[in-house]
PDB file of C-alpha atoms in Angstrom:
ATOM      1  CA  UNK X   1     141.732 152.871 140.079  1.00 71.00           C
ATOM      2  CA  UNK X   2     145.013 150.213 139.439  1.00 85.00           C
ATOM      3  CA  UNK X   3     143.638 146.988 141.885  1.00 89.00           C
ATOM      4  CA  UNK X   4     145.964 144.399 140.465  1.00 90.00           C
ATOM      5  CA  UNK X   5     145.126 140.228 141.216  1.00 92.00           C
ATOM      6  CA  UNK X   6     148.007 140.212 143.453  1.00 92.00           C
ATOM      7  CA  UNK X   7     146.530 143.126 145.319  1.00 92.00           C
ATOM      8  CA  UNK X   8     143.499 141.013 146.158  1.00 93.00           C
ATOM      9  CA  UNK X   9     144.982 137.435 146.593  1.00 94.00           C
ATOM     10  CA  UNK X  10     147.156 139.128 149.468  1.00 94.00           C
ATOM     11  CA  UNK X  11     143.810 140.848 151.111  1.00 94.00           C
ATOM     12  CA  UNK X  12     143.076 137.321 150.943  1.00 94.00           C
ATOM     13  CA  UNK X  13     145.595 135.045 152.848  1.00 94.00           C
ATOM     14  CA  UNK X  14     145.007 138.494 155.390  1.00 93.00           C
ATOM     15  CA  UNK X  15     142.240 137.378 155.800  1.00 93.00           C
ATOM     16  CA  UNK X  16     141.612 134.166 155.750  1.00 93.00           C
ATOM     17  CA  UNK X  17     144.205 134.261 158.790  1.00 92.00           C
ATOM     18  CA  UNK X  18     143.847 137.800 160.302  1.00 93.00           C
ATOM     19  CA  UNK X  19     147.362 138.271 161.113  1.00 91.00           C
ATOM     20  CA  UNK X  20     150.094 139.582 158.972  1.00 92.00           C
ATOM     21  CA  UNK X  21     152.718 137.815 159.833  1.00 91.00           C
ATOM     22  CA  UNK X  22     151.112 134.435 158.931  1.00 93.00           C
ATOM     23  CA  UNK X  23     150.021 135.039 156.219  1.00 92.00           C
ATOM     24  CA  UNK X  24     153.334 136.803 154.986  1.00 93.00           C
ATOM     25  CA  UNK X  25     154.484 133.531 155.246  1.00 94.00           C
ATOM     26  CA  UNK X  26     152.250 131.707 153.465  1.00 93.00           C
ATOM     27  CA  UNK X  27     152.654 133.979 150.134  1.00 93.00           C
ATOM     28  CA  UNK X  28     156.397 133.893 151.041  1.00 93.00           C
ATOM     29  CA  UNK X  29     157.451 137.276 151.381  1.00 93.00           C
ATOM     30  CA  UNK X  30     157.754 139.699 154.429  1.00 93.00           C
ATOM     31  CA  UNK X  31     155.313 141.663 156.160  1.00 92.00           C
ATOM     32  CA  UNK X  32     155.954 144.905 155.832  1.00 92.00           C
ATOM     33  CA  UNK X  33     155.909 144.722 152.069  1.00 93.00           C
ATOM     34  CA  UNK X  34     152.351 142.610 152.860  1.00 93.00           C
ATOM     35  CA  UNK X  35     151.187 145.888 155.261  1.00 92.00           C
ATOM     36  CA  UNK X  36     151.663 148.396 152.701  1.00 93.00           C
ATOM     37  CA  UNK X  37     150.143 146.724 149.796  1.00 93.00           C
ATOM     38  CA  UNK X  38     147.389 146.025 151.737  1.00 93.00           C
ATOM     39  CA  UNK X  39     147.069 149.758 152.573  1.00 93.00           C
ATOM     40  CA  UNK X  40     147.753 150.470 148.958  1.00 93.00           C
ATOM     41  CA  UNK X  41     144.624 148.264 147.766  1.00 93.00           C
ATOM     42  CA  UNK X  42     142.386 149.672 150.820  1.00 93.00           C
ATOM     43  CA  UNK X  43     143.627 153.984 149.103  1.00 92.00           C
ATOM     44  CA  UNK X  44     142.065 152.265 145.655  1.00 91.00           C
ATOM     45  CA  UNK X  45     139.220 150.747 147.655  1.00 92.00           C
ATOM     46  CA  UNK X  46     138.465 153.510 149.059  1.00 91.00           C
ATOM     47  CA  UNK X  47     137.629 151.979 152.323  1.00 92.00           C
ATOM     48  CA  UNK X  48     139.168 150.383 155.555  1.00 93.00           C
ATOM     49  CA  UNK X  49     139.019 146.536 154.785  1.00 93.00           C
ATOM     50  CA  UNK X  50     140.594 145.849 158.095  1.00 93.00           C
ATOM     51  CA  UNK X  51     140.409 146.218 161.526  1.00 92.00           C
ATOM     52  CA  UNK X  52     143.970 146.173 163.323  1.00 88.00           C
ATOM     53  CA  UNK X  53     145.196 146.997 166.679  1.00 84.00           C
ATOM     54  CA  UNK X  54     148.790 145.916 168.286  1.00 79.00           C
ATOM     55  CA  UNK X  55     146.646 142.661 168.806  1.00 82.00           C
ATOM     56  CA  UNK X  56     144.632 141.673 166.493  1.00 88.00           C
ATOM     57  CA  UNK X  57     143.039 141.607 162.621  1.00 91.00           C
ATOM     58  CA  UNK X  58     139.554 141.529 161.933  1.00 93.00           C
ATOM     59  CA  UNK X  59     137.442 142.669 158.370  1.00 93.00           C
ATOM     60  CA  UNK X  60     135.533 145.589 158.605  1.00 93.00           C
ATOM     61  CA  UNK X  61     131.895 145.265 156.951  1.00 93.00           C
ATOM     62  CA  UNK X  62     133.277 146.912 154.059  1.00 93.00           C
ATOM     63  CA  UNK X  63     136.065 143.890 154.123  1.00 92.00           C
ATOM     64  CA  UNK X  64     133.841 141.076 154.256  1.00 94.00           C
ATOM     65  CA  UNK X  65     132.199 142.269 151.186  1.00 95.00           C
ATOM     66  CA  UNK X  66     134.926 142.739 149.218  1.00 94.00           C
ATOM     67  CA  UNK X  67     136.808 138.885 150.523  1.00 95.00           C
ATOM     68  CA  UNK X  68     134.167 137.525 148.501  1.00 95.00           C
ATOM     69  CA  UNK X  69     134.057 139.503 145.474  1.00 94.00           C
ATOM     70  CA  UNK X  70     137.511 139.103 145.782  1.00 94.00           C
ATOM     71  CA  UNK X  71     137.444 135.909 145.800  1.00 94.00           C
ATOM     72  CA  UNK X  72     134.720 135.211 143.054  1.00 95.00           C
ATOM     73  CA  UNK X  73     137.413 136.869 140.853  1.00 94.00           C
ATOM     74  CA  UNK X  74     140.266 134.968 142.142  1.00 93.00           C
ATOM     75  CA  UNK X  75     138.034 132.325 141.614  1.00 92.00           C
ATOM     76  CA  UNK X  76     136.790 133.468 137.951  1.00 93.00           C
ATOM     77  CA  UNK X  77     140.618 133.725 136.565  1.00 92.00           C
ATOM     78  CA  UNK X  78     142.058 130.512 137.849  1.00 90.00           C
ATOM     79  CA  UNK X  79     138.806 128.734 135.781  1.00 86.00           C
ATOM     80  CA  UNK X  80     139.322 130.789 132.699  1.00 89.00           C
ATOM     81  CA  UNK X  81     142.924 129.986 133.061  1.00 88.00           C
ATOM     82  CA  UNK X  82     142.119 126.352 132.981  1.00 83.00           C
ATOM     83  CA  UNK X  83     140.010 126.595 130.163  1.00 82.00           C
ATOM     84  CA  UNK X  84     142.553 128.380 128.468  1.00 85.00           C
ATOM     85  CA  UNK X  85     145.155 126.048 129.176  1.00 83.00           C
ATOM     86  CA  UNK X  86     142.739 122.883 127.921  1.00 80.00           C
ATOM     87  CA  UNK X  87     141.736 124.837 124.842  1.00 80.00           C
ATOM     88  CA  UNK X  88     145.729 124.922 124.008  1.00 79.00           C
ATOM     89  CA  UNK X  89     145.633 121.284 124.705  1.00 78.00           C
ATOM     90  CA  UNK X  90     142.873 120.725 122.930  1.00 77.00           C
ATOM     91  CA  UNK X  91     140.738 118.663 125.473  1.00 79.00           C
ATOM     92  CA  UNK X  92     137.980 121.423 124.608  1.00 77.00           C
ATOM     93  CA  UNK X  93     136.520 123.350 121.820  1.00 84.00           C
ATOM     94  CA  UNK X  94     135.593 122.415 118.542  1.00 88.00           C
ATOM     95  CA  UNK X  95     136.491 120.687 115.534  1.00 92.00           C
ATOM     96  CA  UNK X  96     135.180 120.441 111.902  1.00 95.00           C
ATOM     97  CA  UNK X  97     136.703 117.962 109.484  1.00 96.00           C
ATOM     98  CA  UNK X  98     134.490 117.361 106.392  1.00 95.00           C
ATOM     99  CA  UNK X  99     134.684 113.637 104.912  1.00 93.00           C
ATOM    100  CA  UNK X 100     133.773 111.979 101.835  1.00 89.00           C
ATOM    101  CA  UNK X 101     130.851 109.356 102.526  1.00 84.00           C
ATOM    102  CA  UNK X 102     133.267 106.187 102.409  1.00 85.00           C
ATOM    103  CA  UNK X 103     135.430 107.638 105.425  1.00 89.00           C
ATOM    104  CA  UNK X 104     133.628 106.331 107.997  1.00 87.00           C
ATOM    105  CA  UNK X 105     133.999 102.949 106.430  1.00 87.00           C
ATOM    106  CA  UNK X 106     137.235 103.278 106.634  1.00 89.00           C
ATOM    107  CA  UNK X 107     138.207 101.188 110.337  1.00 88.00           C
ATOM    108  CA  UNK X 108     141.503 102.921 110.667  1.00 89.00           C
ATOM    109  CA  UNK X 109     138.942 106.492 110.723  1.00 92.00           C
ATOM    110  CA  UNK X 110     136.024 105.155 113.487  1.00 91.00           C
ATOM    111  CA  UNK X 111     138.758 103.967 114.829  1.00 91.00           C
ATOM    112  CA  UNK X 112     140.344 106.854 114.997  1.00 93.00           C
ATOM    113  CA  UNK X 113     137.381 108.915 115.992  1.00 93.00           C
ATOM    114  CA  UNK X 114     136.058 107.032 118.996  1.00 92.00           C
ATOM    115  CA  UNK X 115     139.571 106.932 120.227  1.00 92.00           C
ATOM    116  CA  UNK X 116     139.298 110.563 119.669  1.00 92.00           C
ATOM    117  CA  UNK X 117     136.246 110.659 121.649  1.00 91.00           C
ATOM    118  CA  UNK X 118     137.149 108.786 124.718  1.00 92.00           C
ATOM    119  CA  UNK X 119     140.131 110.692 125.406  1.00 90.00           C
ATOM    120  CA  UNK X 120     138.442 114.042 124.498  1.00 90.00           C
ATOM    121  CA  UNK X 121     135.105 113.468 125.450  1.00 90.00           C
ATOM    122  CA  UNK X 122     134.323 117.706 125.799  1.00 89.00           C
ATOM    123  CA  UNK X 123     136.187 118.259 122.188  1.00 90.00           C
ATOM    124  CA  UNK X 124     133.201 119.236 120.076  1.00 90.00           C
ATOM    125  CA  UNK X 125     133.508 117.105 116.261  1.00 92.00           C
ATOM    126  CA  UNK X 126     130.918 118.225 113.765  1.00 93.00           C
ATOM    127  CA  UNK X 127     131.838 116.130 110.756  1.00 94.00           C
ATOM    128  CA  UNK X 128     130.462 117.884 107.683  1.00 93.00           C
ATOM    129  CA  UNK X 129     129.902 115.259 104.472  1.00 91.00           C
ATOM    130  CA  UNK X 130     131.455 117.405 101.545  1.00 88.00           C
ATOM    131  CA  UNK X 131     132.486 115.379  98.612  1.00 87.00           C
ATOM    132  CA  UNK X 132     135.864 114.936  97.359  1.00 88.00           C
ATOM    133  CA  UNK X 133     136.025 118.649  95.524  1.00 87.00           C
ATOM    134  CA  UNK X 134     133.873 120.774  97.020  1.00 90.00           C
ATOM    135  CA  UNK X 135     136.313 119.757 100.631  1.00 94.00           C
ATOM    136  CA  UNK X 136     139.032 122.540  98.637  1.00 94.00           C
ATOM    137  CA  UNK X 137     136.723 125.509  99.025  1.00 94.00           C
ATOM    138  CA  UNK X 138     136.072 124.954 103.035  1.00 95.00           C
ATOM    139  CA  UNK X 139     139.531 124.294 103.610  1.00 96.00           C
ATOM    140  CA  UNK X 140     141.226 126.776 102.349  1.00 95.00           C
ATOM    141  CA  UNK X 141     138.434 129.444 104.008  1.00 93.00           C
ATOM    142  CA  UNK X 142     139.034 127.744 107.155  1.00 92.00           C
ATOM    143  CA  UNK X 143     135.320 126.692 107.152  1.00 94.00           C
ATOM    144  CA  UNK X 144     136.837 123.002 107.766  1.00 96.00           C
ATOM    145  CA  UNK X 145     140.120 122.243 109.731  1.00 96.00           C
ATOM    146  CA  UNK X 146     140.722 119.223 108.449  1.00 97.00           C
ATOM    147  CA  UNK X 147     139.825 117.159 104.936  1.00 96.00           C
ATOM    148  CA  UNK X 148     138.923 113.543 104.380  1.00 95.00           C
ATOM    149  CA  UNK X 149     139.176 112.612 100.977  1.00 93.00           C
ATOM    150  CA  UNK X 150     139.604 110.305  98.363  1.00 90.00           C
ATOM    151  CA  UNK X 151     143.320 110.932  96.382  1.00 86.00           C
ATOM    152  CA  UNK X 152     142.528 114.167  93.881  1.00 86.00           C
ATOM    153  CA  UNK X 153     144.761 117.007  92.827  1.00 87.00           C
ATOM    154  CA  UNK X 154     145.156 119.374  95.490  1.00 92.00           C
ATOM    155  CA  UNK X 155     145.892 123.791  95.305  1.00 93.00           C
ATOM    156  CA  UNK X 156     149.555 124.748  95.836  1.00 94.00           C
ATOM    157  CA  UNK X 157     147.514 125.942  99.521  1.00 96.00           C
ATOM    158  CA  UNK X 158     147.037 122.252 100.788  1.00 96.00           C
ATOM    159  CA  UNK X 159     148.270 119.831 102.324  1.00 95.00           C
ATOM    160  CA  UNK X 160     147.977 115.801 102.771  1.00 95.00           C
ATOM    161  CA  UNK X 161     149.242 112.525 103.715  1.00 93.00           C
ATOM    162  CA  UNK X 162     147.982 109.460 102.939  1.00 93.00           C
ATOM    163  CA  UNK X 163     145.602 107.587 105.209  1.00 92.00           C
ATOM    164  CA  UNK X 164     145.141 103.615 103.681  1.00 90.00           C
ATOM    165  CA  UNK X 165     145.588 102.271 100.349  1.00 91.00           C
ATOM    166  CA  UNK X 166     142.969 100.319  99.530  1.00 92.00           C
ATOM    167  CA  UNK X 167     141.611  98.353  97.095  1.00 94.00           C
ATOM    168  CA  UNK X 168     138.940  98.750  94.425  1.00 95.00           C
ATOM    169  CA  UNK X 169     136.656  95.593  94.221  1.00 96.00           C
ATOM    170  CA  UNK X 170     133.167  94.822  92.002  1.00 96.00           C
ATOM    171  CA  UNK X 171     129.929  94.569  92.451  1.00 95.00           C
ATOM    172  CA  UNK X 172     127.639  92.538  91.111  1.00 96.00           C
ATOM    173  CA  UNK X 173     124.210  91.088  91.935  1.00 96.00           C
ATOM    174  CA  UNK X 174     124.192  87.359  94.062  1.00 95.00           C
ATOM    175  CA  UNK X 175     122.187  86.138  90.302  1.00 95.00           C
ATOM    176  CA  UNK X 176     124.416  88.025  88.279  1.00 95.00           C
ATOM    177  CA  UNK X 177     126.657  85.128  86.346  1.00 94.00           C
ATOM    178  CA  UNK X 178     129.867  86.687  87.627  1.00 94.00           C
ATOM    179  CA  UNK X 179     128.448  85.878  91.138  1.00 95.00           C
ATOM    180  CA  UNK X 180     130.609  82.723  91.500  1.00 94.00           C
ATOM    181  CA  UNK X 181     133.690  84.087  89.987  1.00 95.00           C
ATOM    182  CA  UNK X 182     136.930  84.273  92.217  1.00 95.00           C
ATOM    183  CA  UNK X 183     137.796  87.508  90.714  1.00 95.00           C
ATOM    184  CA  UNK X 184     137.170  89.709  87.592  1.00 95.00           C
ATOM    185  CA  UNK X 185     138.938  91.825  85.094  1.00 95.00           C
ATOM    186  CA  UNK X 186     138.225  94.686  84.200  1.00 95.00           C
ATOM    187  CA  UNK X 187     137.313  93.622  80.481  1.00 93.00           C
ATOM    188  CA  UNK X 188     134.543  91.291  82.096  1.00 93.00           C
ATOM    189  CA  UNK X 189     132.679  94.698  83.232  1.00 92.00           C
ATOM    190  CA  UNK X 190     133.098  96.349  80.378  1.00 88.00           C
ATOM    191  CA  UNK X 191     130.004  96.195  78.329  1.00 86.00           C
ATOM    192  CA  UNK X 192     127.995  94.951  81.453  1.00 92.00           C
ATOM    193  CA  UNK X 193     124.974  98.624  82.402  1.00 95.00           C
ATOM    194  CA  UNK X 194     127.675  99.760  85.056  1.00 93.00           C
ATOM    195  CA  UNK X 195     125.208 101.922  87.988  1.00 94.00           C
ATOM    196  CA  UNK X 196     127.714 105.355  89.122  1.00 92.00           C
ATOM    197  CA  UNK X 197     128.284 108.843  90.594  1.00 90.00           C
ATOM    198  CA  UNK X 198     127.024 111.377  88.280  1.00 88.00           C
ATOM    199  CA  UNK X 199     129.733 113.059  87.233  1.00 85.00           C
ATOM    200  CA  UNK X 200     128.654 116.202  88.299  1.00 81.00           C
ATOM    201  CA  UNK X 201     128.861 115.513  91.836  1.00 77.00           C
ATOM    202  CA  UNK X 202     132.471 116.087  92.090  1.00 66.00           C
ATOM    203  CA  UNK X 203     133.091 112.909  94.197  1.00 77.00           C
ATOM    204  CA  UNK X 204     137.017 112.160  93.764  1.00 82.00           C
ATOM    205  CA  UNK X 205     136.046 108.334  93.427  1.00 85.00           C
ATOM    206  CA  UNK X 206     134.623 109.076  89.838  1.00 87.00           C
ATOM    207  CA  UNK X 207     138.230 110.628  89.150  1.00 86.00           C
ATOM    208  CA  UNK X 208     139.955 107.369  90.217  1.00 87.00           C
ATOM    209  CA  UNK X 209     137.703 104.578  89.154  1.00 91.00           C
ATOM    210  CA  UNK X 210     136.955 106.184  85.545  1.00 89.00           C
ATOM    211  CA  UNK X 211     140.534 106.973  85.248  1.00 90.00           C
ATOM    212  CA  UNK X 212     141.064 103.370  85.558  1.00 92.00           C
ATOM    213  CA  UNK X 213     138.089 102.678  83.735  1.00 93.00           C
ATOM    214  CA  UNK X 214     140.018 104.693  81.404  1.00 92.00           C
ATOM    215  CA  UNK X 215     143.625 103.542  81.176  1.00 92.00           C
ATOM    216  CA  UNK X 216     142.649 100.194  80.266  1.00 93.00           C
ATOM    217  CA  UNK X 217     140.767 101.199  77.068  1.00 92.00           C
ATOM    218  CA  UNK X 218     137.443 101.185  78.711  1.00 91.00           C
ATOM    219  CA  UNK X 219     134.087 103.234  78.505  1.00 89.00           C
ATOM    220  CA  UNK X 220     131.685 101.758  80.766  1.00 88.00           C
ATOM    221  CA  UNK X 221     128.772 101.397  79.862  1.00 89.00           C
ATOM    222  CA  UNK X 222     126.561 103.629  82.528  1.00 91.00           C
ATOM    223  CA  UNK X 223     123.117 103.251  82.719  1.00 92.00           C
ATOM    224  CA  UNK X 224     121.983 104.699  85.641  1.00 92.00           C
ATOM    225  CA  UNK X 225     123.763 107.845  87.636  1.00 92.00           C
ATOM    226  CA  UNK X 226     123.382 108.795  91.427  1.00 92.00           C
ATOM    227  CA  UNK X 227     125.021 111.367  94.149  1.00 87.00           C
ATOM    228  CA  UNK X 228     125.410 108.796  96.666  1.00 87.00           C
ATOM    229  CA  UNK X 229     127.919 105.537  96.805  1.00 88.00           C
ATOM    230  CA  UNK X 230     124.806 104.638  99.275  1.00 90.00           C
ATOM    231  CA  UNK X 231     122.312 104.598  96.453  1.00 92.00           C
ATOM    232  CA  UNK X 232     124.702 102.660  94.180  1.00 93.00           C
ATOM    233  CA  UNK X 233     125.146 100.187  96.760  1.00 94.00           C
ATOM    234  CA  UNK X 234     121.318  99.942  97.108  1.00 94.00           C
ATOM    235  CA  UNK X 235     121.071  99.738  92.862  1.00 95.00           C
ATOM    236  CA  UNK X 236     122.809  97.126  92.129  1.00 95.00           C
ATOM    237  CA  UNK X 237     121.081  95.184  95.465  1.00 95.00           C
ATOM    238  CA  UNK X 238     118.420  95.554  92.848  1.00 95.00           C
ATOM    239  CA  UNK X 239     119.767  94.083  89.838  1.00 94.00           C
ATOM    240  CA  UNK X 240     119.528  97.255  88.694  1.00 95.00           C
ATOM    241  CA  UNK X 241     123.767  96.624  87.059  1.00 94.00           C
ATOM    242  CA  UNK X 242     127.236  96.169  88.213  1.00 96.00           C
ATOM    243  CA  UNK X 243     129.412  99.027  90.438  1.00 95.00           C
ATOM    244  CA  UNK X 244     133.580  99.206  91.594  1.00 95.00           C
ATOM    245  CA  UNK X 245     133.351 100.762  95.058  1.00 94.00           C
ATOM    246  CA  UNK X 246     136.703 100.815  97.449  1.00 93.00           C
ATOM    247  CA  UNK X 247     137.013  97.840 100.013  1.00 92.00           C
ATOM    248  CA  UNK X 248     136.027  99.504 103.097  1.00 90.00           C
ATOM    249  CA  UNK X 249     132.662  99.615 101.715  1.00 91.00           C
ATOM    250  CA  UNK X 250     131.969  95.743 102.402  1.00 90.00           C
ATOM    251  CA  UNK X 251     131.090  96.307 105.598  1.00 85.00           C
ATOM    252  CA  UNK X 252     127.156  97.651 104.703  1.00 85.00           C
ATOM    253  CA  UNK X 253     126.464  93.618 104.040  1.00 83.00           C
ATOM    254  CA  UNK X 254     123.144  93.226 102.063  1.00 89.00           C
ATOM    255  CA  UNK X 255     122.299  89.617 101.374  1.00 90.00           C
ATOM    256  CA  UNK X 256     122.107  90.492  97.226  1.00 95.00           C
ATOM    257  CA  UNK X 257     125.271  91.981  96.837  1.00 95.00           C
ATOM    258  CA  UNK X 258     128.259  89.341  95.907  1.00 96.00           C
ATOM    259  CA  UNK X 259     131.877  91.888  96.550  1.00 96.00           C
ATOM    260  CA  UNK X 260     134.198  90.541  93.603  1.00 96.00           C
ATOM    261  CA  UNK X 261     138.688  91.370  93.654  1.00 97.00           C
ATOM    262  CA  UNK X 262     139.731  93.453  90.682  1.00 96.00           C
ATOM    263  CA  UNK X 263     142.283  91.678  88.945  1.00 95.00           C
ATOM    264  CA  UNK X 264     144.157  94.464  87.936  1.00 94.00           C
ATOM    265  CA  UNK X 265     146.466  95.729  90.788  1.00 92.00           C
ATOM    266  CA  UNK X 266     146.136  99.216  90.157  1.00 93.00           C
ATOM    267  CA  UNK X 267     142.980  99.554  90.908  1.00 94.00           C
ATOM    268  CA  UNK X 268     143.205 100.870  94.170  1.00 93.00           C
ATOM    269  CA  UNK X 269     142.306 104.670  95.852  1.00 92.00           C
ATOM    270  CA  UNK X 270     143.809 106.441  98.073  1.00 92.00           C
ATOM    271  CA  UNK X 271     142.863 108.444 101.171  1.00 93.00           C
ATOM    272  CA  UNK X 272     144.095 111.337 102.064  1.00 94.00           C
ATOM    273  CA  UNK X 273     143.959 113.450 105.339  1.00 96.00           C
ATOM    274  CA  UNK X 274     144.187 116.867 103.966  1.00 96.00           C
ATOM    275  CA  UNK X 275     145.004 120.267 105.290  1.00 96.00           C
ATOM    276  CA  UNK X 276     145.839 123.987 104.683  1.00 95.00           C
ATOM    277  CA  UNK X 277     149.381 125.184 104.624  1.00 94.00           C
ATOM    278  CA  UNK X 278     148.337 128.694 105.822  1.00 91.00           C
ATOM    279  CA  UNK X 279     146.651 127.741 108.450  1.00 89.00           C
ATOM    280  CA  UNK X 280     147.903 126.424 112.059  1.00 89.00           C
ATOM    281  CA  UNK X 281     146.079 123.698 112.935  1.00 90.00           C
ATOM    282  CA  UNK X 282     144.307 123.184 116.228  1.00 91.00           C
ATOM    283  CA  UNK X 283     145.669 121.561 119.196  1.00 90.00           C
ATOM    284  CA  UNK X 284     142.801 119.287 119.159  1.00 91.00           C
ATOM    285  CA  UNK X 285     143.361 118.958 115.310  1.00 93.00           C
ATOM    286  CA  UNK X 286     146.353 117.688 115.741  1.00 92.00           C
ATOM    287  CA  UNK X 287     145.548 115.089 118.242  1.00 92.00           C
ATOM    288  CA  UNK X 288     142.837 113.336 115.540  1.00 94.00           C
ATOM    289  CA  UNK X 289     145.467 114.016 112.719  1.00 94.00           C
ATOM    290  CA  UNK X 290     148.450 111.748 115.060  1.00 93.00           C
ATOM    291  CA  UNK X 291     145.221 109.167 115.695  1.00 93.00           C
ATOM    292  CA  UNK X 292     144.883 108.558 111.931  1.00 93.00           C
ATOM    293  CA  UNK X 293     148.039 108.739 111.121  1.00 90.00           C
ATOM    294  CA  UNK X 294     149.024 106.359 113.544  1.00 89.00           C
ATOM    295  CA  UNK X 295     146.202 103.832 112.714  1.00 84.00           C
ATOM    296  CA  UNK X 296     147.199 104.321 109.591  1.00 77.00           C
ATOM    297  CA  UNK X 297     150.758 102.822 109.602  1.00 73.00           C
ATOM    298  CA  UNK X 298     149.567 100.443 112.357  1.00 64.00           C
ATOM    299  CA  UNK X 299     147.340  99.238 108.773  1.00 60.00           C
ATOM    300  CA  UNK X 300     150.801  99.097 106.478  1.00 56.00           C
TER     301      UNK X 300
END
């Protein structure tokens, strides 16, 4: 059996018109080839589908059944084509993004995700919170399409673009002697009990901030090591020490925490959008990448 979609479309047109001439005009072909294709279809099916006389064309019982099934098949093909086109255009499917804990607090990121959700509600976004270094393997393996991470050393298999460069700020308890200052230097923080990330967590912020301190000949007096930035903020709020975090975390407003500008101009951190070089991005990934780069450009 070698039934083609055009056979189904020809048959449906004749069955709806019940007239070969009108069906041929509708299909924009001549009548003789149409009659020949219907005969071929009937031979393939092994049943008479149309009862023809010189004056009329009518469906047989087999023809009526075949018409119902043909319509269903054509509708399914059209729907399959539409689904494939929407997926190709980035309007459906799944998008897997890794992100550091600080990313959702960055306005360019939250605004971009919100805009993407409004424009493409049928794309399922799977957000996975992963520390900077721990995003590298799943990006290479294809488990993640995109990564939002702090600046770090990347393998040659990954590429990146800058989303945001933001200042690092000092955090102190509201009753700390430095809380009333307009700004602080790193040396003023040097002897303070420091609440910071566990070095084994793998966060890019650890490398950023410790590197900044070491470049200024400061070895922090770390008294508390934790795994999450939210925990750092909570412990500073409890008066257990001072810390340094990117300015985007100011969106977490706690009355007991005071954020202070750091006087050293190099006290900055970058957020990168990272993707694998060897794998083509999906249309959805390209769309969210465009939104992120546009949002970051608007901030510059």
